[in-house]
Amino acid sequence: MTMTGEMLIGGGGVYGKGVAFRAVDPATGREMEPAFGGGTEDEVERACALAWEAFDIFRETGPETRARFLETIARRILDLGDALVERAVAESGLPRSRIEGERGRTVGQLRLFAQVVREGGWLDAHIDRAQPERSPLPRPDLRQRHIALGPVAVFGASNFPLAFSVAGGDTASALAAGCPVVIKAHPAHPGTSELVGRAIQAAVAECRLPDGVFSMLFDSGHAAGTALVADWRIKAVGFTGSRRGGIALMNVAAARREPIPVYAEMSSVNPIFLLPAALETRAETLGKAFAASLTMGAGQFCTNPGLVLAVDGPGLDRFLEAASAALRESAAATMLTPGIHAAYDDGVRRLTARSDVRTVARGQACAGPNQCQAALFATDAAAFLSDPGLQEEVFGSASLVVRCPEVATMRAVAERLEGQLTATVHTDDADADMARQLFPTLERKAGRVLFNGWPTGVEVCHAIVHGGPFPATSDSRTTSVGALAIRRFLRPVCYQDVPAALLPEAVQDGNPLNLWRRVDGDLQGPVGRG
Ligand SMILES: NC(=O)c1ccc[n+]([C@@H]2O[C@H](COP(=O)([O-])OP(=O)(O)OC[C@H]3O[C@@H](n4cnc5c(N)ncnc54)[C@H](O)[C@@H]3O)[C@@H](O)[C@H]2O)c1
Ligand SMILES: O=CCCC(=O)C(=O)O
């Protein structure tokens, strides 16, 4: 498939009339062909109009049609073969093995949502039948199902050019819910975006869905994205990126005549709590494994372990020695964009310059442009507690260790932390009481609480939560990864005394979709399904 630099609007390709830009290979600093035409308000308007036109038809497609559509996207992404992998590697600086793994995750994610759509649990069908004889007042016939919210604007992330981008979790869950998607492609990987976008466009045509089910816009600035979120036809937003970008879009959404939900995943330092007995028994193993998690993918994971808390003493010293030794061996790695690299270097410089923060170790020196040289810092709890600036994420392989005088201080620090995607505890049996005391705080602070593991590497499944209180996300009630993500793009509708001929299938008497439903308070199973 050749790249044209065109945006995809409905079934067609349109070369944007706005400012053109090229992708940059961060490993060489060179610009790549072709030039991508930036979107203007006219093109945003056209994409939103088509999405709105498609909405009522798409949202009422049956579960089987939508599931097949998601599976068709998955197949067409795989059909792109090596061309997709090569372009994604060149645009992101990520190694081939990582991109191949991410492609598998993206395809698996689409297939998971196909299964979710087929099962129909997301419809959440309830029926409370009429009780005309009830006294003192009769009860009307009441039925409830969930429907799609409307067209969704998705902002692809820079750090997962496949799994969190054009056909990533936000797009997959919105399409699964029955929402048309208008994606604002990330300018760091426009070629990858065009390839994947064309695969989705082809799947729309193959499944004979309305053209407006999917559109994709380019813009290296913010105008097209802002106009998209402001458009009255857009009813929700999915975003992964910086805190500043997420908050800017939340403000645009809140200022609309009809405010809409923004599901923004933004910033998290993913604290690691090393409890004393765990440190005592395996400080060296923990130090080495921590360094591996910290440097994975040049640290460009929102789950990167950017903060470590432990009680000061010989166990922590051994941990730091092992982590430092591993970090000193770690090669510098190419970051996603020159901008992200500059932000990393700035963050590291800021920490290095502080008198209350010590540089414990650095990775190997950079050997090429835009490389991340890993950095490990240490401070004490008093300094950390006195300056909220020390909680700020430095996106990349940088982490701060906080030396605490006692376990109670670890808990006090935990209480002061901002919302997080993850919180991790390393324990041994002898730490059980301390872990129990920490637990309620960690549940309040994070979307995922892990024991004796590392936060990088999110499983895509039913039980996962990739979310958390602000600023990890803008809405802690949900997740951007896993089956639950579909709920973000649905809302309940109640049908009161609606004639049988007008009732949607999910709440018709004969249960034609064969769903689990609650009828007059009793959970009733579908025929032939366990
Ligand atoms: N939490 C995460 O998973 C995560 C992932 C990637 C980057 N980041 C952070 O974000 C920084 C920049 O990286 P990035 O370019 O991927 O994120 P970003 O937030 O700058 O951009 C993400 C997307 O949002 C758009 N956007 C940003 N600000 C906007 C605004 N004010 N109005 C309209 N649209 C806007 C961008 O054009 C892009 O499409 C990194 O250095 C890192 O700190 C965090
Ligand atoms: O960067 C955000 C997502 C992180 C992730 O999916 C992972 O750790 O696997």
Coordinates of C-alpha atoms and ligand atoms in Angstrom, one line a residue:
M1 CA 0.0 0.0 0.0
T2 CA 1.5 3.4 -1.0
M3 CA 1.4 6.3 1.4
T4 CA -0.1 9.5 -0.1
G5 CA -0.1 11.9 2.8
E6 CA -3.9 12.1 2.6
M7 CA -6.4 12.3 5.4
L8 CA -9.2 9.7 5.3
I9 CA -12.6 11.3 5.3
G10 CA -15.4 8.9 5.0
G11 CA -14.6 6.6 2.1
G12 CA -12.2 8.9 0.4
G13 CA -8.7 10.4 0.7
V14 CA -8.3 14.1 1.0
Y15 CA -5.0 16.0 0.9
G16 CA -5.3 18.6 3.7
K17 CA -5.2 22.2 2.8
G18 CA -3.5 23.2 6.1
V19 CA 0.2 23.2 7.0
A20 CA 2.0 20.2 5.6
F21 CA 4.5 18.2 7.7
R22 CA 6.7 15.2 7.4
A23 CA 7.5 12.4 9.9
V24 CA 11.0 12.5 11.4
D25 CA 13.0 9.4 11.9
P26 CA 14.2 10.0 15.5
A27 CA 17.1 7.6 15.1
T28 CA 18.7 9.8 12.3
G29 CA 16.8 13.1 12.7
R30 CA 15.9 12.9 9.0
E31 CA 12.6 13.8 7.6
M32 CA 10.7 11.1 5.7
E33 CA 8.4 11.2 2.6
P34 CA 5.6 11.9 1.9
A35 CA 4.5 15.2 3.2
F36 CA 1.1 15.0 5.1
G37 CA -1.4 17.7 4.4
G38 CA -2.7 19.2 7.7
G39 CA -6.5 19.3 8.3
T40 CA -8.4 22.6 8.3
E41 CA -11.8 23.4 9.8
D42 CA -13.5 22.4 6.6
E43 CA -12.2 18.9 6.8
V44 CA -13.0 18.6 10.4
E45 CA -16.5 19.7 9.6
R46 CA -16.8 17.1 6.8
A47 CA -15.5 14.3 8.9
C48 CA -18.0 15.1 11.7
A49 CA -20.9 15.5 9.3
L50 CA -20.2 12.1 7.9
A51 CA -19.8 10.5 11.3
W52 CA -23.1 12.0 12.4
E53 CA -24.8 10.7 9.2
A54 CA -23.4 7.2 9.9
F55 CA -24.3 7.2 13.6
D56 CA -27.9 6.0 13.7
I57 CA -27.3 3.2 11.2
F58 CA -24.0 2.1 12.8
R59 CA -25.2 2.1 16.4
E60 CA -28.1 -0.2 15.4
T61 CA -26.0 -2.8 13.6
G62 CA -26.3 -6.1 15.3
P63 CA -23.6 -7.6 17.5
E64 CA -22.5 -10.0 14.8
T65 CA -22.0 -7.3 12.2
R66 CA -20.0 -5.2 14.5
A67 CA -17.9 -8.1 15.8
R68 CA -17.1 -9.1 12.2
F69 CA -16.1 -5.5 11.4
L70 CA -13.6 -5.5 14.3
E71 CA -12.2 -8.8 13.1
T72 CA -12.0 -7.5 9.6
I73 CA -9.9 -4.5 10.8
A74 CA -7.6 -7.0 12.6
R75 CA -7.2 -9.1 9.5
R76 CA -6.5 -6.1 7.3
I77 CA -3.9 -4.7 9.7
L78 CA -2.1 -8.1 9.5
D79 CA -2.4 -8.0 5.7
L80 CA -0.3 -4.8 5.7
G81 CA 2.6 -7.1 6.6
D82 CA 6.2 -5.8 6.8
A83 CA 5.4 -2.4 5.3
L84 CA 3.5 -1.4 8.5
V85 CA 6.3 -2.7 10.8
E86 CA 9.0 -1.0 8.9
R87 CA 7.2 2.4 8.8
A88 CA 6.3 2.2 12.5
V89 CA 10.0 1.4 13.4
A90 CA 11.3 4.3 11.3
E91 CA 8.7 6.8 12.7
S92 CA 9.0 5.8 16.4
G93 CA 12.6 4.6 16.9
L94 CA 11.2 1.6 18.7
P95 CA 12.8 -1.8 17.9
R96 CA 11.2 -4.2 15.4
S97 CA 10.4 -6.8 18.0
R98 CA 8.5 -4.3 20.1
I99 CA 6.5 -3.1 17.1
E100 CA 5.7 -6.7 16.1
G101 CA 4.6 -7.4 19.7
E102 CA 2.5 -4.3 19.6
R103 CA 0.8 -5.3 16.4
G104 CA -0.1 -8.6 18.0
R105 CA -1.6 -6.7 21.0
T106 CA -3.5 -4.4 18.7
V107 CA -5.0 -7.2 16.7
G108 CA -5.8 -9.2 19.9
Q109 CA -7.5 -6.1 21.4
L110 CA -9.8 -5.8 18.3
R111 CA -10.6 -9.5 18.6
L112 CA -11.3 -9.2 22.3
F113 CA -13.8 -6.4 21.6
A114 CA -15.4 -8.5 18.9
Q115 CA -16.0 -11.2 21.6
V116 CA -17.3 -8.6 24.0
V117 CA -19.8 -7.3 21.4
R118 CA -21.0 -10.8 20.5
E119 CA -21.6 -11.6 24.2
G120 CA -23.9 -8.6 24.6
G121 CA -23.3 -8.0 28.3
W122 CA -22.5 -4.3 27.5
L123 CA -26.2 -3.9 26.6
D124 CA -27.0 -4.4 30.2
A125 CA -30.6 -5.3 29.4
H126 CA -33.2 -5.0 32.3
I127 CA -36.9 -5.5 32.1
D128 CA -39.4 -4.6 34.9
R129 CA -42.8 -5.6 33.5
A130 CA -45.9 -3.6 34.0
Q131 CA -48.0 -4.3 37.2
P132 CA -51.3 -2.7 36.3
E133 CA -52.9 -4.1 39.5
R134 CA -50.3 -2.7 41.8
S135 CA -51.7 -0.6 44.6
P136 CA -51.7 2.2 45.4
L137 CA -50.1 3.0 42.0
P138 CA -49.8 0.7 39.0
R139 CA -46.3 0.1 37.6
P140 CA -45.6 0.9 34.0
D141 CA -43.6 -1.4 31.8
L142 CA -40.0 -0.3 32.1
R143 CA -37.1 -1.7 30.0
Q144 CA -33.5 -0.5 29.9
R145 CA -30.6 -1.1 27.5
H146 CA -27.4 0.8 26.7
I147 CA -26.9 2.7 23.5
A148 CA -23.8 4.3 21.8
L149 CA -23.0 7.9 22.9
G150 CA -22.4 9.3 19.4
P151 CA -19.3 10.0 17.3
V152 CA -16.1 9.8 19.3
A153 CA -12.9 11.9 18.8
V154 CA -9.8 9.8 19.4
F155 CA -6.3 11.3 19.9
G156 CA -3.7 8.6 19.2
A157 CA -0.7 8.4 21.5
S158 CA 2.9 8.8 20.4
N159 CA 4.4 6.0 22.6
F160 CA 2.3 3.1 21.3
P161 CA 2.0 3.8 17.5
L162 CA -0.2 0.8 17.1
A163 CA -1.9 -0.3 20.3
F164 CA -2.8 3.2 21.5
S165 CA -3.2 4.9 18.1
V166 CA -5.4 4.7 15.0
A167 CA -6.7 1.2 15.7
G168 CA -5.9 1.2 19.4
G169 CA -8.0 0.6 22.4
D170 CA -9.9 3.9 22.3
T171 CA -10.9 3.3 18.6
A172 CA -11.7 -0.4 19.2
S173 CA -13.9 0.2 22.2
A174 CA -15.7 3.1 20.6
L175 CA -16.4 1.1 17.4
A176 CA -17.5 -1.8 19.6
A177 CA -20.0 0.4 21.4
G178 CA -21.4 1.5 18.0
C179 CA -19.8 4.9 17.9
P180 CA -18.3 6.3 14.7
V181 CA -14.7 7.4 15.2
V182 CA -12.9 10.5 14.0
I183 CA -9.2 10.1 14.8
K184 CA -6.7 13.0 15.2
A185 CA -3.6 11.0 14.2
H186 CA -0.5 11.7 16.2
P187 CA 2.0 13.8 14.1
A188 CA 4.9 11.6 15.2
H189 CA 3.8 8.7 13.1
P190 CA 1.6 9.9 10.2
G191 CA 2.7 7.1 7.8
T192 CA 1.9 4.4 10.3
S193 CA -1.5 6.1 10.9
E194 CA -2.3 6.3 7.2
L195 CA -1.5 2.6 6.7
V196 CA -3.7 1.6 9.6
G197 CA -6.4 4.1 8.7
R198 CA -6.6 2.7 5.2
A199 CA -7.0 -0.8 6.7
I200 CA -9.9 0.5 8.8
Q201 CA -11.4 2.3 5.8
A202 CA -11.2 -0.9 3.7
A203 CA -12.9 -2.8 6.5
V204 CA -15.7 -0.3 6.6
A205 CA -16.3 -0.9 2.8
E206 CA -15.9 -4.7 3.1
C207 CA -18.5 -4.8 5.8
R208 CA -20.8 -2.5 3.9
L209 CA -21.0 0.0 6.7
P210 CA -21.7 3.7 6.1
D211 CA -18.5 5.6 5.1
G212 CA -18.7 8.0 8.0
V213 CA -18.0 5.2 10.6
F214 CA -14.3 6.1 10.4
S215 CA -12.3 9.3 9.4
M216 CA -8.8 10.3 10.2
L217 CA -7.4 13.9 10.3
F218 CA -3.8 15.1 10.4
D219 CA -2.5 18.3 12.0
S220 CA 1.0 19.0 13.4
G221 CA -0.5 21.8 15.5
H222 CA -3.6 21.9 17.7
A223 CA -6.2 23.6 15.6
A224 CA -7.8 20.6 14.0
G225 CA -7.9 18.6 17.3
T226 CA -9.5 21.6 19.1
A227 CA -12.1 22.1 16.4
L228 CA -12.9 18.4 16.5
V229 CA -13.5 18.3 20.2
A230 CA -15.6 21.5 19.9
D231 CA -17.8 20.1 17.1
W232 CA -21.4 19.6 18.3
R233 CA -21.6 16.1 16.7
I234 CA -18.7 14.7 18.7
K235 CA -20.1 13.2 22.0
A236 CA -17.0 11.9 23.7
V237 CA -13.2 12.0 23.5
G238 CA -10.5 9.4 24.0
F239 CA -6.9 10.8 24.6
T240 CA -3.5 9.5 25.7
G241 CA -0.7 12.0 26.0
S242 CA 0.6 14.8 28.1
R243 CA -1.1 16.3 31.1
R244 CA -1.1 19.7 29.4
G245 CA -2.7 18.3 26.2
G246 CA -5.3 16.3 28.1
I247 CA -6.3 19.3 30.3
A248 CA -6.5 21.6 27.2
L249 CA -9.0 19.2 25.6
M250 CA -11.0 18.8 28.8
N251 CA -11.3 22.6 28.9
V252 CA -12.5 22.7 25.3
A253 CA -15.1 19.9 26.0
A254 CA -16.3 21.6 29.2
A255 CA -16.7 25.0 27.4
R256 CA -19.1 23.6 24.7
R257 CA -22.7 24.4 24.8
E258 CA -23.2 20.7 25.4
P259 CA -20.2 19.6 27.5
I260 CA -19.0 16.1 26.8
P261 CA -16.9 13.5 28.6
V262 CA -13.2 13.4 27.9
Y263 CA -11.4 10.2 28.8
A264 CA -7.8 11.4 28.9
E265 CA -4.9 9.2 30.1
M266 CA -2.2 11.7 31.1
S267 CA 0.5 11.3 33.7
S268 CA 1.6 8.9 36.3
V269 CA 4.8 8.0 38.2
N270 CA 3.7 4.5 39.2
P271 CA 5.1 4.3 42.8
I272 CA 7.0 1.2 43.8
F273 CA 6.9 0.4 47.6
L274 CA 9.8 -1.8 48.7
L275 CA 8.9 -3.3 52.1
P276 CA 11.7 -4.1 54.6
A277 CA 11.6 -8.0 54.5
A278 CA 11.4 -8.1 50.7
L279 CA 14.4 -5.8 50.6
E280 CA 16.3 -7.8 53.2
T281 CA 15.8 -11.1 51.3
R282 CA 16.1 -10.0 47.6
A283 CA 17.4 -6.5 47.2
E284 CA 19.8 -7.4 44.4
T285 CA 17.1 -9.2 42.4
L286 CA 14.7 -6.3 42.9
G287 CA 17.3 -3.7 41.9
K288 CA 18.1 -5.6 38.6
A289 CA 14.4 -6.1 37.7
F290 CA 13.5 -2.5 38.5
A291 CA 16.2 -1.3 36.1
A292 CA 14.9 -3.5 33.4
S293 CA 11.3 -2.2 33.9
L294 CA 12.6 1.4 34.0
T295 CA 14.6 1.2 30.8
M296 CA 12.1 -0.8 28.7
G297 CA 11.2 1.1 25.5
A298 CA 13.5 4.0 26.7
G299 CA 11.1 4.4 29.6
Q300 CA 8.3 5.7 27.4
F301 CA 5.6 3.8 29.1
C302 CA 2.8 5.5 31.1
T303 CA 3.4 2.6 33.5
N304 CA 7.1 3.4 33.9
P305 CA 8.2 3.1 37.5
G306 CA 9.2 6.7 38.1
L307 CA 9.1 6.7 41.9
V308 CA 10.5 4.2 44.5
L309 CA 9.8 4.4 48.3
A310 CA 11.7 2.4 50.9
V311 CA 12.9 2.6 54.4
D312 CA 16.5 3.8 54.6
G313 CA 19.1 1.2 55.6
P314 CA 21.4 -1.6 54.3
G315 CA 18.6 -3.3 52.3
L316 CA 17.9 -0.1 50.3
D317 CA 21.6 0.5 49.8
R318 CA 21.9 -3.0 48.3
F319 CA 18.9 -2.3 46.1
L320 CA 20.5 0.9 44.9
E321 CA 23.8 -0.7 44.2
A322 CA 22.2 -3.5 42.1
A323 CA 19.9 -1.0 40.2
S324 CA 22.8 1.3 39.6
A325 CA 25.0 -1.4 38.2
A326 CA 22.3 -2.5 35.8
L327 CA 21.6 1.1 34.8
R328 CA 25.2 1.9 34.1
E329 CA 25.2 -1.1 31.7
S330 CA 22.0 0.1 29.9
A331 CA 22.6 1.5 26.5
A332 CA 21.0 4.8 25.6
A333 CA 17.9 4.3 23.5
T334 CA 16.2 6.4 20.8
M335 CA 13.2 8.3 22.0
L336 CA 10.0 8.8 20.0
T337 CA 10.4 12.4 18.9
P338 CA 12.9 15.3 19.3
G339 CA 10.3 17.1 21.5
I340 CA 9.9 14.1 23.9
H341 CA 13.7 13.8 24.0
A342 CA 14.1 17.5 24.8
A343 CA 11.5 17.2 27.5
Y344 CA 13.3 14.3 29.0
D345 CA 16.7 16.0 29.1
D346 CA 15.0 19.1 30.7
G347 CA 13.4 17.0 33.4
V348 CA 16.7 15.2 34.1
R349 CA 18.6 18.6 34.2
R350 CA 16.0 20.0 36.7
L351 CA 16.5 17.1 39.1
T352 CA 20.3 17.1 38.6
A353 CA 20.5 20.7 39.6
R354 CA 18.7 20.3 42.9
S355 CA 20.7 20.3 46.1
D356 CA 18.2 18.0 47.8
V357 CA 18.4 15.4 45.1
R358 CA 21.4 13.1 44.5
T359 CA 22.2 11.5 41.1
V360 CA 22.7 7.9 42.0
A361 CA 23.5 6.5 38.5
R362 CA 23.3 7.3 34.8
G363 CA 23.0 4.8 31.9
Q364 CA 25.5 4.7 29.1
A365 CA 26.1 7.9 27.2
C366 CA 24.1 8.7 24.1
A367 CA 25.5 7.5 20.8
G368 CA 23.0 9.1 18.4
P369 CA 20.4 11.8 18.2
N370 CA 17.3 11.9 20.4
Q371 CA 18.6 9.2 22.8
C372 CA 17.6 8.7 26.4
Q373 CA 20.4 8.2 28.9
A374 CA 18.8 6.5 31.9
A375 CA 18.9 8.3 35.2
L376 CA 18.4 7.3 38.8
F377 CA 18.0 9.9 41.5
A378 CA 17.5 9.8 45.3
T379 CA 16.1 12.2 47.9
D380 CA 14.7 11.9 51.4
A381 CA 11.1 11.9 52.5
A382 CA 11.2 15.4 54.1
A383 CA 12.4 16.9 50.8
F384 CA 9.8 15.0 48.8
L385 CA 6.9 15.9 51.1
S386 CA 7.9 19.6 51.0
D387 CA 7.9 20.0 47.2
P388 CA 5.0 18.6 45.0
G389 CA 7.3 19.4 42.0
L390 CA 9.2 16.2 42.9
Q391 CA 6.1 14.2 42.0
E392 CA 6.2 15.3 38.3
E393 CA 6.6 12.7 35.7
V394 CA 9.9 12.8 33.7
F395 CA 8.8 10.8 30.6
G396 CA 11.6 8.4 29.9
S397 CA 14.0 6.2 31.8
A398 CA 14.3 8.4 34.9
S399 CA 13.2 7.5 38.4
L400 CA 13.5 9.0 41.9
V401 CA 14.1 6.9 45.1
V402 CA 12.7 8.4 48.3
R403 CA 14.5 7.3 51.5
C404 CA 12.0 7.1 54.3
P405 CA 13.0 6.9 58.0
E406 CA 10.3 4.3 58.8
V407 CA 7.4 2.4 57.2
A408 CA 4.9 5.0 58.6
T409 CA 6.6 7.6 56.5
M410 CA 6.1 5.5 53.4
R411 CA 2.4 5.6 54.1
A412 CA 2.5 9.3 54.8
V413 CA 4.2 9.8 51.4
A414 CA 1.7 7.5 49.7
E415 CA -1.1 9.7 51.1
R416 CA 0.4 12.8 49.5
L417 CA 0.7 11.2 46.1
E418 CA -1.4 12.3 43.1
G419 CA -3.6 9.8 41.4
Q420 CA -1.7 7.0 39.6
L421 CA -2.3 4.3 37.0
T422 CA -0.5 1.8 39.2
A423 CA 0.9 1.2 42.6
T424 CA 3.3 -1.7 43.3
V425 CA 4.3 -3.4 46.5
H426 CA 7.2 -5.8 47.0
T427 CA 6.6 -7.9 50.1
D428 CA 7.6 -11.0 51.9
D429 CA 5.6 -12.8 54.5
A430 CA 7.0 -10.8 57.3
D431 CA 5.8 -7.6 55.6
A432 CA 2.1 -8.7 55.7
D433 CA 1.0 -6.2 58.3
M434 CA 2.6 -3.3 56.6
A435 CA 1.2 -4.3 53.3
R436 CA -2.3 -4.5 54.9
Q437 CA -1.9 -1.0 56.3
L438 CA -0.7 0.5 52.9
F439 CA -3.4 -1.3 50.9
P440 CA -6.4 1.1 51.4
T441 CA -4.2 4.1 50.5
L442 CA -3.0 2.4 47.3
E443 CA -6.6 1.4 46.3
R444 CA -7.6 5.1 46.7
K445 CA -4.6 6.4 44.7
A446 CA -4.3 3.9 41.8
G447 CA -6.3 2.1 39.1
R448 CA -4.2 -1.1 39.4
V449 CA -2.5 -2.4 42.6
L450 CA 0.3 -4.9 41.9
F451 CA 2.2 -7.2 44.3
N452 CA 5.7 -8.5 43.6
G453 CA 5.7 -7.5 39.9
W454 CA 6.5 -4.5 37.8
P455 CA 3.9 -2.1 36.3
T456 CA 5.1 -2.0 32.7
G457 CA 3.4 -4.5 30.4
V458 CA -0.4 -4.1 30.6
E459 CA -2.5 -7.2 29.9
V460 CA -5.4 -6.7 27.6
C461 CA -8.2 -8.7 29.1
H462 CA -11.5 -8.4 31.0
A463 CA -10.1 -7.7 34.5
I464 CA -7.5 -5.1 33.6
V465 CA -7.9 -1.4 34.7
H466 CA -5.6 1.0 32.9
G467 CA -6.9 4.2 34.6
G468 CA -6.9 5.9 37.9
P469 CA -7.6 9.2 39.7
F470 CA -6.5 12.5 38.3
P471 CA -3.9 13.2 36.9
A472 CA -3.4 9.6 35.8
T473 CA -6.7 10.1 34.0
S474 CA -9.5 12.6 33.8
D475 CA -12.1 10.1 34.9
S476 CA -11.2 7.4 37.5
R477 CA -14.4 5.4 36.9
T478 CA -13.1 3.6 33.9
T479 CA -10.2 2.2 31.9
S480 CA -8.7 2.8 28.5
V481 CA -7.4 -0.8 28.1
G482 CA -9.5 -4.0 28.4
A483 CA -13.1 -5.0 28.0
L484 CA -14.5 -2.4 30.4
A485 CA -13.3 0.4 28.1
I486 CA -16.5 -0.1 26.0
R487 CA -18.6 1.4 28.9
R488 CA -17.1 4.8 28.4
F489 CA -19.0 5.2 25.1
L490 CA -22.4 3.9 26.2
R491 CA -25.3 5.4 28.1
P492 CA -28.5 3.8 29.4
V493 CA -31.9 4.5 27.9
C494 CA -35.2 3.5 29.7
Y495 CA -38.2 2.5 27.5
Q496 CA -41.5 3.1 29.4
D497 CA -44.6 1.6 28.0
V498 CA -43.0 1.6 24.5
P499 CA -45.1 -0.5 22.0
A500 CA -43.6 -4.0 21.4
A501 CA -43.2 -3.2 17.7
L502 CA -40.8 -0.3 18.6
L503 CA -38.8 -2.0 21.3
P504 CA -35.1 -2.7 20.5
E505 CA -34.2 -6.4 20.2
A506 CA -32.2 -6.3 23.5
V507 CA -35.3 -5.7 25.5
Q508 CA -38.0 -7.6 23.4
D509 CA -40.0 -10.3 25.2
G510 CA -38.6 -13.2 23.2
N511 CA -34.9 -12.3 24.0
P512 CA -33.9 -12.5 20.3
L513 CA -30.3 -11.6 21.0
N514 CA -30.1 -14.4 23.6
L515 CA -28.7 -12.2 26.3
W516 CA -28.3 -12.4 30.0
R517 CA -31.1 -10.1 31.3
R518 CA -32.6 -9.1 34.7
V519 CA -36.3 -9.5 34.4
D520 CA -38.4 -8.3 37.4
G521 CA -35.3 -8.5 39.5
D522 CA -34.2 -12.0 38.5
L523 CA -31.2 -12.7 36.4
Q524 CA -32.2 -14.8 33.4
G525 CA -29.7 -16.7 31.3
P526 CA -29.7 -17.0 27.5
V527 CA -30.7 -20.3 26.0
G528 CA -27.8 -22.6 25.2
R529 CA -25.1 -20.4 26.9
G530 CA -23.6 -21.3 30.2
Ligands
LIG1 N1 0.7 9.3 29.7 C1 1.2 8.8 28.7 O1 1.0 7.6 28.3 C2 2.0 9.6 27.7 C3 2.2 9.1 26.5 C4 2.9 9.9 25.6 C5 3.4 11.1 26.0 N2 3.2 11.6 27.3 C6 3.8 12.9 27.7 O2 3.4 13.8 26.7 C7 4.6 14.5 26.3 C8 4.5 14.9 24.8 O3 4.1 13.8 24.1 P1 3.0 13.7 23.1 O4 3.3 14.5 21.9 O5 2.7 12.2 22.8 O6 1.7 14.2 23.8 P2 0.8 15.5 23.6 O7 -0.2 15.6 24.7 O8 1.6 16.7 23.3 O9 0.0 15.2 22.2 C9 -0.9 14.1 22.1 C10 -1.9 14.5 21.0 O10 -2.8 15.6 21.5 C11 -2.7 16.7 20.6 N3 -2.7 17.9 21.5 C12 -1.7 18.2 22.5 N4 -2.0 19.3 23.1 C13 -3.2 19.8 22.5 C14 -3.9 21.0 22.6 N5 -3.6 21.9 23.5 N6 -5.0 21.1 21.9 C15 -5.4 20.2 20.9 N7 -4.6 19.1 20.7 C16 -3.6 18.9 21.5 C17 -1.4 16.5 19.9 O11 -1.4 17.2 18.6 C18 -1.3 15.0 19.7 O12 -2.2 14.6 18.7 C19 5.7 13.6 26.6 O13 7.0 14.2 26.8 C20 5.2 12.9 27.9 O14 5.5 13.8 29.0 C21 2.5 10.8 28.1
LIG2 O1 2.0 4.0 27.8 C1 0.9 3.6 28.2 C2 0.5 2.2 28.2 C3 1.5 1.3 28.9 C4 1.2 -0.1 28.5 O2 0.2 -0.4 27.8 C5 2.1 -1.1 29.0 O3 2.8 -0.9 30.0 O4 2.0 -2.2 28.4

